[in-house]
PDB file of C-alpha atoms in Angstrom:
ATOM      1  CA  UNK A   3     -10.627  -9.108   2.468  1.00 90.00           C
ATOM      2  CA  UNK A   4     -11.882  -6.394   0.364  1.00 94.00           C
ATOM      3  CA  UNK A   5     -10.591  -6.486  -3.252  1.00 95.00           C
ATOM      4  CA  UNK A   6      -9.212  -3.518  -5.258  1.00 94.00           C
ATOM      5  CA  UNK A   7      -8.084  -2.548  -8.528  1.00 94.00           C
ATOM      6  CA  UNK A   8      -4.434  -1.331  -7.976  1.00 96.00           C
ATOM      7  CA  UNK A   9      -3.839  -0.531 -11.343  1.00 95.00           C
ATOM      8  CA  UNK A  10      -0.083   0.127 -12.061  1.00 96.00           C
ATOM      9  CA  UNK A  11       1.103  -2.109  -9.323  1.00 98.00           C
ATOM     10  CA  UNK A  12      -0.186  -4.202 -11.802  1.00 98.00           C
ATOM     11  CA  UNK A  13       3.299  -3.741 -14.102  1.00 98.00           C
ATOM     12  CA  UNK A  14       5.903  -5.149 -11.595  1.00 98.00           C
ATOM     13  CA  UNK A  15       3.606  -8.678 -11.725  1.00 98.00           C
ATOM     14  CA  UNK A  16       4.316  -8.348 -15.141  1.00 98.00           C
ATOM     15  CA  UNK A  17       7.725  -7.481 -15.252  1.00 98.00           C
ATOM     16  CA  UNK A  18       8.535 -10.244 -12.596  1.00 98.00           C
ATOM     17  CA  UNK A  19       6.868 -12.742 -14.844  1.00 98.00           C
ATOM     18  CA  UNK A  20       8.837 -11.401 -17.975  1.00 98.00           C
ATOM     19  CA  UNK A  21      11.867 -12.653 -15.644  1.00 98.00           C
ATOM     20  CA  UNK A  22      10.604 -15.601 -14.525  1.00 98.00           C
ATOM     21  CA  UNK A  23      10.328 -16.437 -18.260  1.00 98.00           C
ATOM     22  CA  UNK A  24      14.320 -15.477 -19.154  1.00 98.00           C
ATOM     23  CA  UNK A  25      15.401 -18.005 -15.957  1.00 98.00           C
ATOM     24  CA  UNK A  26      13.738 -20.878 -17.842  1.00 98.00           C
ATOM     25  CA  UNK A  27      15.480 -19.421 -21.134  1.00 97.00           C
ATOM     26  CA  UNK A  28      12.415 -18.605 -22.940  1.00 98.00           C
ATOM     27  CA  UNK A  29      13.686 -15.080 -23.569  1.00 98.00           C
ATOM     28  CA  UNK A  30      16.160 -12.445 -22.783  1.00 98.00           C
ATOM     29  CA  UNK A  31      15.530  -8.592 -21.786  1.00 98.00           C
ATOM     30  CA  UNK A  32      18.222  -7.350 -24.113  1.00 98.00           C
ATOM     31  CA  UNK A  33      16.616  -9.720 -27.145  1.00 98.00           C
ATOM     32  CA  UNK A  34      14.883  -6.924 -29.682  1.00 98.00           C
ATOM     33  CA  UNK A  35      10.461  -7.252 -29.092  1.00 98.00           C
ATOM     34  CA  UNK A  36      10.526  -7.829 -32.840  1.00 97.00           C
ATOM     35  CA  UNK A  37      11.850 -11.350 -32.529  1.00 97.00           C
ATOM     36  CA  UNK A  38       8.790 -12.315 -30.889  1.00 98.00           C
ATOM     37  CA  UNK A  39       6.177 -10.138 -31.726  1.00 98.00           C
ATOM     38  CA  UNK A  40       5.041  -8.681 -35.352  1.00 97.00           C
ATOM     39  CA  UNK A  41       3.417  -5.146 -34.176  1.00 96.00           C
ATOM     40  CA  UNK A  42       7.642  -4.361 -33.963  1.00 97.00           C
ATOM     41  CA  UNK A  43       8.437  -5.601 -37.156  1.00 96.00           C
ATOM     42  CA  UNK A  44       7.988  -2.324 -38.794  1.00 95.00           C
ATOM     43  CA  UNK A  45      11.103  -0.489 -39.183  1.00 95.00           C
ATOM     44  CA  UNK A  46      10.517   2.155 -36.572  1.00 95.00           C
ATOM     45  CA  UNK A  47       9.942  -0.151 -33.798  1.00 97.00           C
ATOM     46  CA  UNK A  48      12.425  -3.374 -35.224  1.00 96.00           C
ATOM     47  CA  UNK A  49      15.436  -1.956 -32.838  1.00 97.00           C
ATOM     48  CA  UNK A  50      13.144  -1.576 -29.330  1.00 98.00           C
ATOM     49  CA  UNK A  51      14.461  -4.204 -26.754  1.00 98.00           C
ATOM     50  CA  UNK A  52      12.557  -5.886 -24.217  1.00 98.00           C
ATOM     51  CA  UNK A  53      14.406  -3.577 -21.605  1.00 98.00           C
ATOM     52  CA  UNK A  54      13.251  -0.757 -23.090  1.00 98.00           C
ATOM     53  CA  UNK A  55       9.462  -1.911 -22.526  1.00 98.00           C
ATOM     54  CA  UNK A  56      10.355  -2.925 -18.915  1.00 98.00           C
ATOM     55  CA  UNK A  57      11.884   0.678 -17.589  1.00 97.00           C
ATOM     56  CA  UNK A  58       9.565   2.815 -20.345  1.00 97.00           C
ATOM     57  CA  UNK A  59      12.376   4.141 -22.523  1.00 97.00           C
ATOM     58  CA  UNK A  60      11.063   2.578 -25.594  1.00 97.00           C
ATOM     59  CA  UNK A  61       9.418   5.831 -26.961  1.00 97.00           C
ATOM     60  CA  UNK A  62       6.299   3.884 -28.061  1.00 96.00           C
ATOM     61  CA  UNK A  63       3.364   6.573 -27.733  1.00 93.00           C
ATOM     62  CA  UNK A  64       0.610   5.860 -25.899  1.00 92.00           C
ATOM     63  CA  UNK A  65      -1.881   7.556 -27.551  1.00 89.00           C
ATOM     64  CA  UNK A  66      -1.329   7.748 -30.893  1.00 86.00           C
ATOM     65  CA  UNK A  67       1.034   5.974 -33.608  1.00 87.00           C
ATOM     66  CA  UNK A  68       4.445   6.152 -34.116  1.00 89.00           C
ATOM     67  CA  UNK A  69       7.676   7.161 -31.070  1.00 96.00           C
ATOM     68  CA  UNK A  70       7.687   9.951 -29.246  1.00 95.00           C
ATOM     69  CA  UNK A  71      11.856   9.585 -28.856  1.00 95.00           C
ATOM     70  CA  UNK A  72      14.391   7.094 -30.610  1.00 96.00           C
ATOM     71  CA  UNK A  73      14.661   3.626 -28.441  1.00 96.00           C
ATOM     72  CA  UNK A  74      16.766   4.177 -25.519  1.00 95.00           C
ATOM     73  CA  UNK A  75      17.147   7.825 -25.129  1.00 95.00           C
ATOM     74  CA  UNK A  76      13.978   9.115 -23.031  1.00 95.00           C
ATOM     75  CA  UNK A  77      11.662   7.792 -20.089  1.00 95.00           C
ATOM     76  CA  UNK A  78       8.511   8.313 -21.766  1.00 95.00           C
ATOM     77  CA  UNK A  79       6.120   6.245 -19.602  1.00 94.00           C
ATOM     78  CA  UNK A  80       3.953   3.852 -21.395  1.00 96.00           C
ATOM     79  CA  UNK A  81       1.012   1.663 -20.427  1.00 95.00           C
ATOM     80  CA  UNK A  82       0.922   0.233 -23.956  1.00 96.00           C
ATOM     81  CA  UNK A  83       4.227  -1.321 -23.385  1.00 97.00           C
ATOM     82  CA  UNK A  84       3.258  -3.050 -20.216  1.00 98.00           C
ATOM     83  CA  UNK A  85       0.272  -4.240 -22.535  1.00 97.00           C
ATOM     84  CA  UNK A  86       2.610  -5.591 -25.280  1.00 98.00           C
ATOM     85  CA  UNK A  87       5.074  -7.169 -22.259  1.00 98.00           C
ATOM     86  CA  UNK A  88       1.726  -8.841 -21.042  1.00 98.00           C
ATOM     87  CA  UNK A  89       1.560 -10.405 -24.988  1.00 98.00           C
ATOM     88  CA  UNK A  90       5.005 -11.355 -24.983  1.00 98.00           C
ATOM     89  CA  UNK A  91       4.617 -13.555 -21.751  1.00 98.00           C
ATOM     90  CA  UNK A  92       2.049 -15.137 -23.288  1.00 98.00           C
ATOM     91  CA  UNK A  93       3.817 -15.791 -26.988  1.00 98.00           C
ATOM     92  CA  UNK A  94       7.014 -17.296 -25.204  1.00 98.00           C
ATOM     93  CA  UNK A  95       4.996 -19.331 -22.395  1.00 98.00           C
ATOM     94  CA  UNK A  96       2.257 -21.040 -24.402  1.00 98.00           C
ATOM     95  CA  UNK A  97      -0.239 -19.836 -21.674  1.00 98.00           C
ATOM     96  CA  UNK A  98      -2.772 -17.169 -20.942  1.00 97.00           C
ATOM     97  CA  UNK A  99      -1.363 -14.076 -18.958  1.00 98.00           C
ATOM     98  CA  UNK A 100      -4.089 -15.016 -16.465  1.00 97.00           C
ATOM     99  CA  UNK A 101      -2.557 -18.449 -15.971  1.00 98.00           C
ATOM    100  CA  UNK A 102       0.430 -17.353 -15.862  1.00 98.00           C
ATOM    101  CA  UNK A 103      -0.549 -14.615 -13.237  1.00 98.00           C
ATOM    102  CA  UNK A 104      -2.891 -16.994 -10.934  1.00 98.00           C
ATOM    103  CA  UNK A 105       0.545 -19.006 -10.588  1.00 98.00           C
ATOM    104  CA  UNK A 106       2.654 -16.303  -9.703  1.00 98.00           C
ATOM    105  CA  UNK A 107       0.105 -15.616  -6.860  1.00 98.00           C
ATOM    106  CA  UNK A 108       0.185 -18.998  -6.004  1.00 98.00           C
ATOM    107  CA  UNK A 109       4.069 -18.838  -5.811  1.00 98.00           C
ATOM    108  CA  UNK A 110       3.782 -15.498  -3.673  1.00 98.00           C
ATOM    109  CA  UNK A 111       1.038 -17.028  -0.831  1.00 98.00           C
ATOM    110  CA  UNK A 112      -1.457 -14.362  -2.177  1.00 98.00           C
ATOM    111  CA  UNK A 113      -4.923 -15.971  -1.917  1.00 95.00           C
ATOM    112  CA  UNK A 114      -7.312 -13.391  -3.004  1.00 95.00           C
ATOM    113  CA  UNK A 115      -5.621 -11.628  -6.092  1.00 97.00           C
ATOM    114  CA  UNK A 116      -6.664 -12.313  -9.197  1.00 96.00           C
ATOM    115  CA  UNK A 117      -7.078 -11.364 -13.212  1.00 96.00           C
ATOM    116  CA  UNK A 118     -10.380  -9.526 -13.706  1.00 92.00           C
ATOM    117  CA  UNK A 119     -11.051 -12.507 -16.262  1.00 92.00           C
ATOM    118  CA  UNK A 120     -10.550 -15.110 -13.712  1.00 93.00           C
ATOM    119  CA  UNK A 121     -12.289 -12.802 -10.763  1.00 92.00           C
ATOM    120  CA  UNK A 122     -15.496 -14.487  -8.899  1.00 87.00           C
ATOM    121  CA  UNK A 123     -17.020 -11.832  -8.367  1.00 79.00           C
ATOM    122  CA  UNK A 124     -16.430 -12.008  -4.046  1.00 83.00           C
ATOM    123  CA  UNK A 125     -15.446  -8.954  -1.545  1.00 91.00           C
ATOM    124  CA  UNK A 126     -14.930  -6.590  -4.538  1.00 91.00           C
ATOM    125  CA  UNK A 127     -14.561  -2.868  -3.917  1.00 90.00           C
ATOM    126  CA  UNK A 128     -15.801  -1.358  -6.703  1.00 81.00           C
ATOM    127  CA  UNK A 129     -15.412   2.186  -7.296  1.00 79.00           C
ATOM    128  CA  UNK A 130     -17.141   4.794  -7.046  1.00 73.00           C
ATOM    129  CA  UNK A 131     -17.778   5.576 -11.041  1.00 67.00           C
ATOM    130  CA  UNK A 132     -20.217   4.336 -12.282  1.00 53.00           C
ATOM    131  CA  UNK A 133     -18.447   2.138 -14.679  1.00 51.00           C
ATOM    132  CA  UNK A 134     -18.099  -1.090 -14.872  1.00 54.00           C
ATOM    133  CA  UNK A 135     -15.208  -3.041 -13.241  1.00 60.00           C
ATOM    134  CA  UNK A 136     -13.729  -5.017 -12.854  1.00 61.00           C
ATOM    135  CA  UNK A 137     -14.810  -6.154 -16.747  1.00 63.00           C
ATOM    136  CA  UNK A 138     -13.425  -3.031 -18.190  1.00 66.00           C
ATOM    137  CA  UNK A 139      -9.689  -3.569 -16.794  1.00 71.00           C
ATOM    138  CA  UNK A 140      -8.911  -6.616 -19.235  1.00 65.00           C
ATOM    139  CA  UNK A 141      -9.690  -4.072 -21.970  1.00 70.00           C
ATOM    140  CA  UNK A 142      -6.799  -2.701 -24.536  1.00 70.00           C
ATOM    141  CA  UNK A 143      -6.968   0.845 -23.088  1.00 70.00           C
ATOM    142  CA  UNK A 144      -5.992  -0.862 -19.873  1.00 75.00           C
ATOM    143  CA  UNK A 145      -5.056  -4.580 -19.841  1.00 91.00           C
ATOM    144  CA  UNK A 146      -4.748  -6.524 -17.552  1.00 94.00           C
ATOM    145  CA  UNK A 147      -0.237  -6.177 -17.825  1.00 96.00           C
ATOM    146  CA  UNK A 148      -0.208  -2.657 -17.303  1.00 95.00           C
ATOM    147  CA  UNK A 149      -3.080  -2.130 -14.874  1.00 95.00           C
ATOM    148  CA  UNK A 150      -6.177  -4.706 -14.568  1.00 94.00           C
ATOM    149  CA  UNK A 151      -4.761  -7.022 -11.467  1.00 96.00           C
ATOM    150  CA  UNK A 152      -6.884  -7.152  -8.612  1.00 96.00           C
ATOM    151  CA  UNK A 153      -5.717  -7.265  -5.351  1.00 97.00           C
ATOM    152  CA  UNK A 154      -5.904  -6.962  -1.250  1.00 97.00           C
ATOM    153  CA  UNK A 155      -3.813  -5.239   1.726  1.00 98.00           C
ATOM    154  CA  UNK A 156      -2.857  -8.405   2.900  1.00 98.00           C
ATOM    155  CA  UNK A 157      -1.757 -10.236  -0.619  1.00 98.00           C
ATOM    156  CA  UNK A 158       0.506  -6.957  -1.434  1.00 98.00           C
ATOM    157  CA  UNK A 159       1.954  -7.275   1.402  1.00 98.00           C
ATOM    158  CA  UNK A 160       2.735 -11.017   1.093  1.00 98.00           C
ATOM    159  CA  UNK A 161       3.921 -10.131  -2.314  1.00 98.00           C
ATOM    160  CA  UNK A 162       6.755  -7.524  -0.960  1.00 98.00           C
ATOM    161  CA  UNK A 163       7.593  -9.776   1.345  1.00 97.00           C
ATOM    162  CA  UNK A 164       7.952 -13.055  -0.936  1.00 98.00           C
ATOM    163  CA  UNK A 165       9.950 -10.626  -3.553  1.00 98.00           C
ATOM    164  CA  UNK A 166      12.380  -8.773  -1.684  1.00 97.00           C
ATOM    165  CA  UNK A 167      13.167 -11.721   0.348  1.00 96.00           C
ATOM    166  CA  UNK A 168      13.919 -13.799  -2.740  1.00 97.00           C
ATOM    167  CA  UNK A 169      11.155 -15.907  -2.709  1.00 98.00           C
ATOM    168  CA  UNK A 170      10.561 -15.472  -6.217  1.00 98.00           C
ATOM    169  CA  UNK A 171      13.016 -14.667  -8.675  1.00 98.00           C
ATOM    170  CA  UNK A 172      16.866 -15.155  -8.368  1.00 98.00           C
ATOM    171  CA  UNK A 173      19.044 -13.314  -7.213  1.00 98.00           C
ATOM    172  CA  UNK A 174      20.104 -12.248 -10.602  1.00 98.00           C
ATOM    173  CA  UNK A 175      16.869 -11.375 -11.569  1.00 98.00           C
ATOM    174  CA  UNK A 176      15.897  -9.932  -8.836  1.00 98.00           C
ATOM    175  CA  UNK A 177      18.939  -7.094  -8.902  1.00 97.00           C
ATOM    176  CA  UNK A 178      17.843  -6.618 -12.423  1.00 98.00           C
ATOM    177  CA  UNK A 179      14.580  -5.527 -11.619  1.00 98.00           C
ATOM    178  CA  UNK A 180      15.572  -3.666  -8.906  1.00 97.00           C
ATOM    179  CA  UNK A 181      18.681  -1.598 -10.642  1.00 96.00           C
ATOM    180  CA  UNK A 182      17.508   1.840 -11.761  1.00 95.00           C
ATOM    181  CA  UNK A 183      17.860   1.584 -15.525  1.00 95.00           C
ATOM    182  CA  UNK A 184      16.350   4.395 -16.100  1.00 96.00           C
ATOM    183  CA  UNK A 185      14.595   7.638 -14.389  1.00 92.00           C
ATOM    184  CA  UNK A 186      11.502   9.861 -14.258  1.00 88.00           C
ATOM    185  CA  UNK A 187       9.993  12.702 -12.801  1.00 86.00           C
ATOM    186  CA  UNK A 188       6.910  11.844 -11.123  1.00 81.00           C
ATOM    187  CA  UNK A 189       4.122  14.509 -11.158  1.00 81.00           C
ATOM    188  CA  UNK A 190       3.431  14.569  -7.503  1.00 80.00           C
ATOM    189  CA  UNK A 191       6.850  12.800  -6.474  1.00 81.00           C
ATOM    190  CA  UNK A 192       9.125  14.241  -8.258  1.00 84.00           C
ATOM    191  CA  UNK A 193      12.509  13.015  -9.357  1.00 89.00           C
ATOM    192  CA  UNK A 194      12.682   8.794  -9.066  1.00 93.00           C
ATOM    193  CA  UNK A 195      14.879   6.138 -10.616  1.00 95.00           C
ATOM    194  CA  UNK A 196      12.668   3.478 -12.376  1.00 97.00           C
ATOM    195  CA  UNK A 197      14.004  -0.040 -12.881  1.00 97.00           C
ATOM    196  CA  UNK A 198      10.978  -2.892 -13.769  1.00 98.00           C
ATOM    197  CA  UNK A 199       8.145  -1.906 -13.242  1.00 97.00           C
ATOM    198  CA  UNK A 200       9.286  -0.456 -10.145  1.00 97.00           C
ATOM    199  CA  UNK A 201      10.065   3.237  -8.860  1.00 96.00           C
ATOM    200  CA  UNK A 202      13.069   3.678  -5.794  1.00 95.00           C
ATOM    201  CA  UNK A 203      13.702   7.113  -4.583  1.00 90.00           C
ATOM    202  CA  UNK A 204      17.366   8.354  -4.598  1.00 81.00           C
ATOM    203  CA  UNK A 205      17.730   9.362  -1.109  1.00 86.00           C
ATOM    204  CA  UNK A 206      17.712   7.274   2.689  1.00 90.00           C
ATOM    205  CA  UNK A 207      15.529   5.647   3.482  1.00 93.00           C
ATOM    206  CA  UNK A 208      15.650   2.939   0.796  1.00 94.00           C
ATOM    207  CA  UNK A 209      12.060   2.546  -0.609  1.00 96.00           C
ATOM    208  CA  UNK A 210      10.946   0.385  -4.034  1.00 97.00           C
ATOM    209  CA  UNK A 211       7.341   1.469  -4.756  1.00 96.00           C
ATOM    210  CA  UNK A 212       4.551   2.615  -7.461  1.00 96.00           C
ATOM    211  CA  UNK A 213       1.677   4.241  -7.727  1.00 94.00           C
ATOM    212  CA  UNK A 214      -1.791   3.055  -9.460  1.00 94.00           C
ATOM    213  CA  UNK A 215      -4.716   5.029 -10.839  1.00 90.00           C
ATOM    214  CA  UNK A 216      -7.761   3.290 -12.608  1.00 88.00           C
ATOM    215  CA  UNK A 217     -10.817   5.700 -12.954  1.00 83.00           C
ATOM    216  CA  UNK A 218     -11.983   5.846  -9.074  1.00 85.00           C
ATOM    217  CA  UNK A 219      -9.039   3.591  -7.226  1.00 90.00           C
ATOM    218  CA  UNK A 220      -5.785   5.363  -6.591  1.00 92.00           C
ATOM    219  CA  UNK A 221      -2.991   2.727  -4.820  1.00 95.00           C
ATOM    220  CA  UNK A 222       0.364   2.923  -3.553  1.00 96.00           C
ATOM    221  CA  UNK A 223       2.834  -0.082  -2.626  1.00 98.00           C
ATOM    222  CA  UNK A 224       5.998   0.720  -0.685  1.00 97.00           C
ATOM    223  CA  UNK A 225       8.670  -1.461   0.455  1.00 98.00           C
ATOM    224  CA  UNK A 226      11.384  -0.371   2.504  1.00 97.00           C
ATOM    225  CA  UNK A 227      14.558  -3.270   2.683  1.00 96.00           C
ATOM    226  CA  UNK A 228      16.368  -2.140   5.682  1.00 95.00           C
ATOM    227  CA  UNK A 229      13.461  -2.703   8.150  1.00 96.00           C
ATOM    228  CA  UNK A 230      11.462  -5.231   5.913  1.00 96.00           C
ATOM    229  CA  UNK A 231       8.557  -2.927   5.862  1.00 96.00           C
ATOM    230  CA  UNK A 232       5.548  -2.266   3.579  1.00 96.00           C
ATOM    231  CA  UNK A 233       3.263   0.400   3.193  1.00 98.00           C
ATOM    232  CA  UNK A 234       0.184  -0.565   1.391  1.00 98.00           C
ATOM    233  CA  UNK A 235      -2.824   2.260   0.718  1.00 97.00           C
ATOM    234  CA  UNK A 236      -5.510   0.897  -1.530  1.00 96.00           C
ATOM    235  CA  UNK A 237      -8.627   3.111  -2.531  1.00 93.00           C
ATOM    236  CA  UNK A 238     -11.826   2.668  -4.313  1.00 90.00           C
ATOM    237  CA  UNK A 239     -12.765   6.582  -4.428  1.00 84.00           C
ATOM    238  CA  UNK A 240     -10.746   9.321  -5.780  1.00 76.00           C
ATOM    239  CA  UNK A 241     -11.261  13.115  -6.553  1.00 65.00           C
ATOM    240  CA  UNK A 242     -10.748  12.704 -10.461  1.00 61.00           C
ATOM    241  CA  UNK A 243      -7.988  16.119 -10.316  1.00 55.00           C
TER     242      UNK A 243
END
């Protein structure tokens, strides 16, 4: 029952609920960010795509103003894009991205995730840092879209199941967030193919998965298709390096 921060497992939520929000026609992923949202108004950013958010090849810069590469061209992987996607659910569904979240976990049998907003405050492992969570994880430099969700073992393991097994999104959907898009080189797993908010690996065994670091929890979510497995490690004490 213990609960975790899992932090970037956090993004495929997100990206499933971007989805779930173009099958009821409230958006779609090729439509440019700008229509919706004014921080892309500016000329630089007027041309980035809601695509381009999901698979990181937007260019936005994380830390700092500005692109680091013209929309479309590079993986650049961005946590602040995950945070705008998070803003854009909420713009085109009229509700909170905790509402909208605490649905989706409904939807996926998961009984003891949550938003660090709507968290009680029961069976949390916090980590070993000194800092305080899970308040801190709703904050900009995190939010909750790129990296705040809290979860279990047994709820991420509900939630591979419920996903792959098209229990969530449509079939349609569900190959587009699947489909590599785009690729990256991971700095301890080296060369992936990234579709939304999800990594896959390019040879057998067939795997979808992503890593997570917050400050103190590292996590890892695997899924492998062919034998309907998943590998869940969640952590609440890390060596920083």
């Amino acid at each position: 029952n213990s609960v975790f921060a899992i932090g970037s497992l956090s993004k495929q939520f997100t990206a499933v609920l971007v989805l779930l929000q173009e099958e009821q026609g409230k958006l779609k992923i090729n439509d440019k960010v700008s229509k919706y949202l004014v921080e892309f108004q500016p000329e630089e950013f007027e041309n980035i795509t809601i695509q381009q958010l999901l698979n990181h090849t937007s260019g936005l810069n994380d830390f700092g103003s500005g692109l680091l590469s013209k929309p479309g061209k590079e993986f650049n992987y961005s946590n602040k894009g995950f945070r705008y996607l998070g803003e854009l659910v909420e713009k085109v569904s009229g509700k909170s991205y905790d509402e909208n979240a605490k649905e989706l976990f409904a939807k996926a049998g998961m009984k003891n995730s949550s938003t660090p907003n709507l968290f009680q405050g029961k069976d949390f492992a916090g980590a070993y840092t000194g800092n305080s969570m899970p308040k801190r994880l709703a904050d900009k430099e995190i939010s909750v879209a790129a990296g705040g969700i809290l979860s279990t073992v047994p709820d991420l393991h509900r939630w591979n199941d419920a996903l792959y097994n098209g229990r969530i999104l449509k079939p349609e959907s569900l190959q587009k967030f699947m489909e590599k898009s785009s690729g990256r080189n991971h700095p301890i797993l080296g060369k992936m193919g990234y579709g939304f908010g999800i990594m896959m690996n390019p040879q057998k065994p067939v795997a979808y998965f992503h890593t997570g670091y917050v400050k103190g929890s590292p996590s890892l979510s695997i899924y492998y298709p062919e034998t309907k497995t998943s590998v869940i490690i969640l952590s609440n004490i890390a060596d920083e390096s």
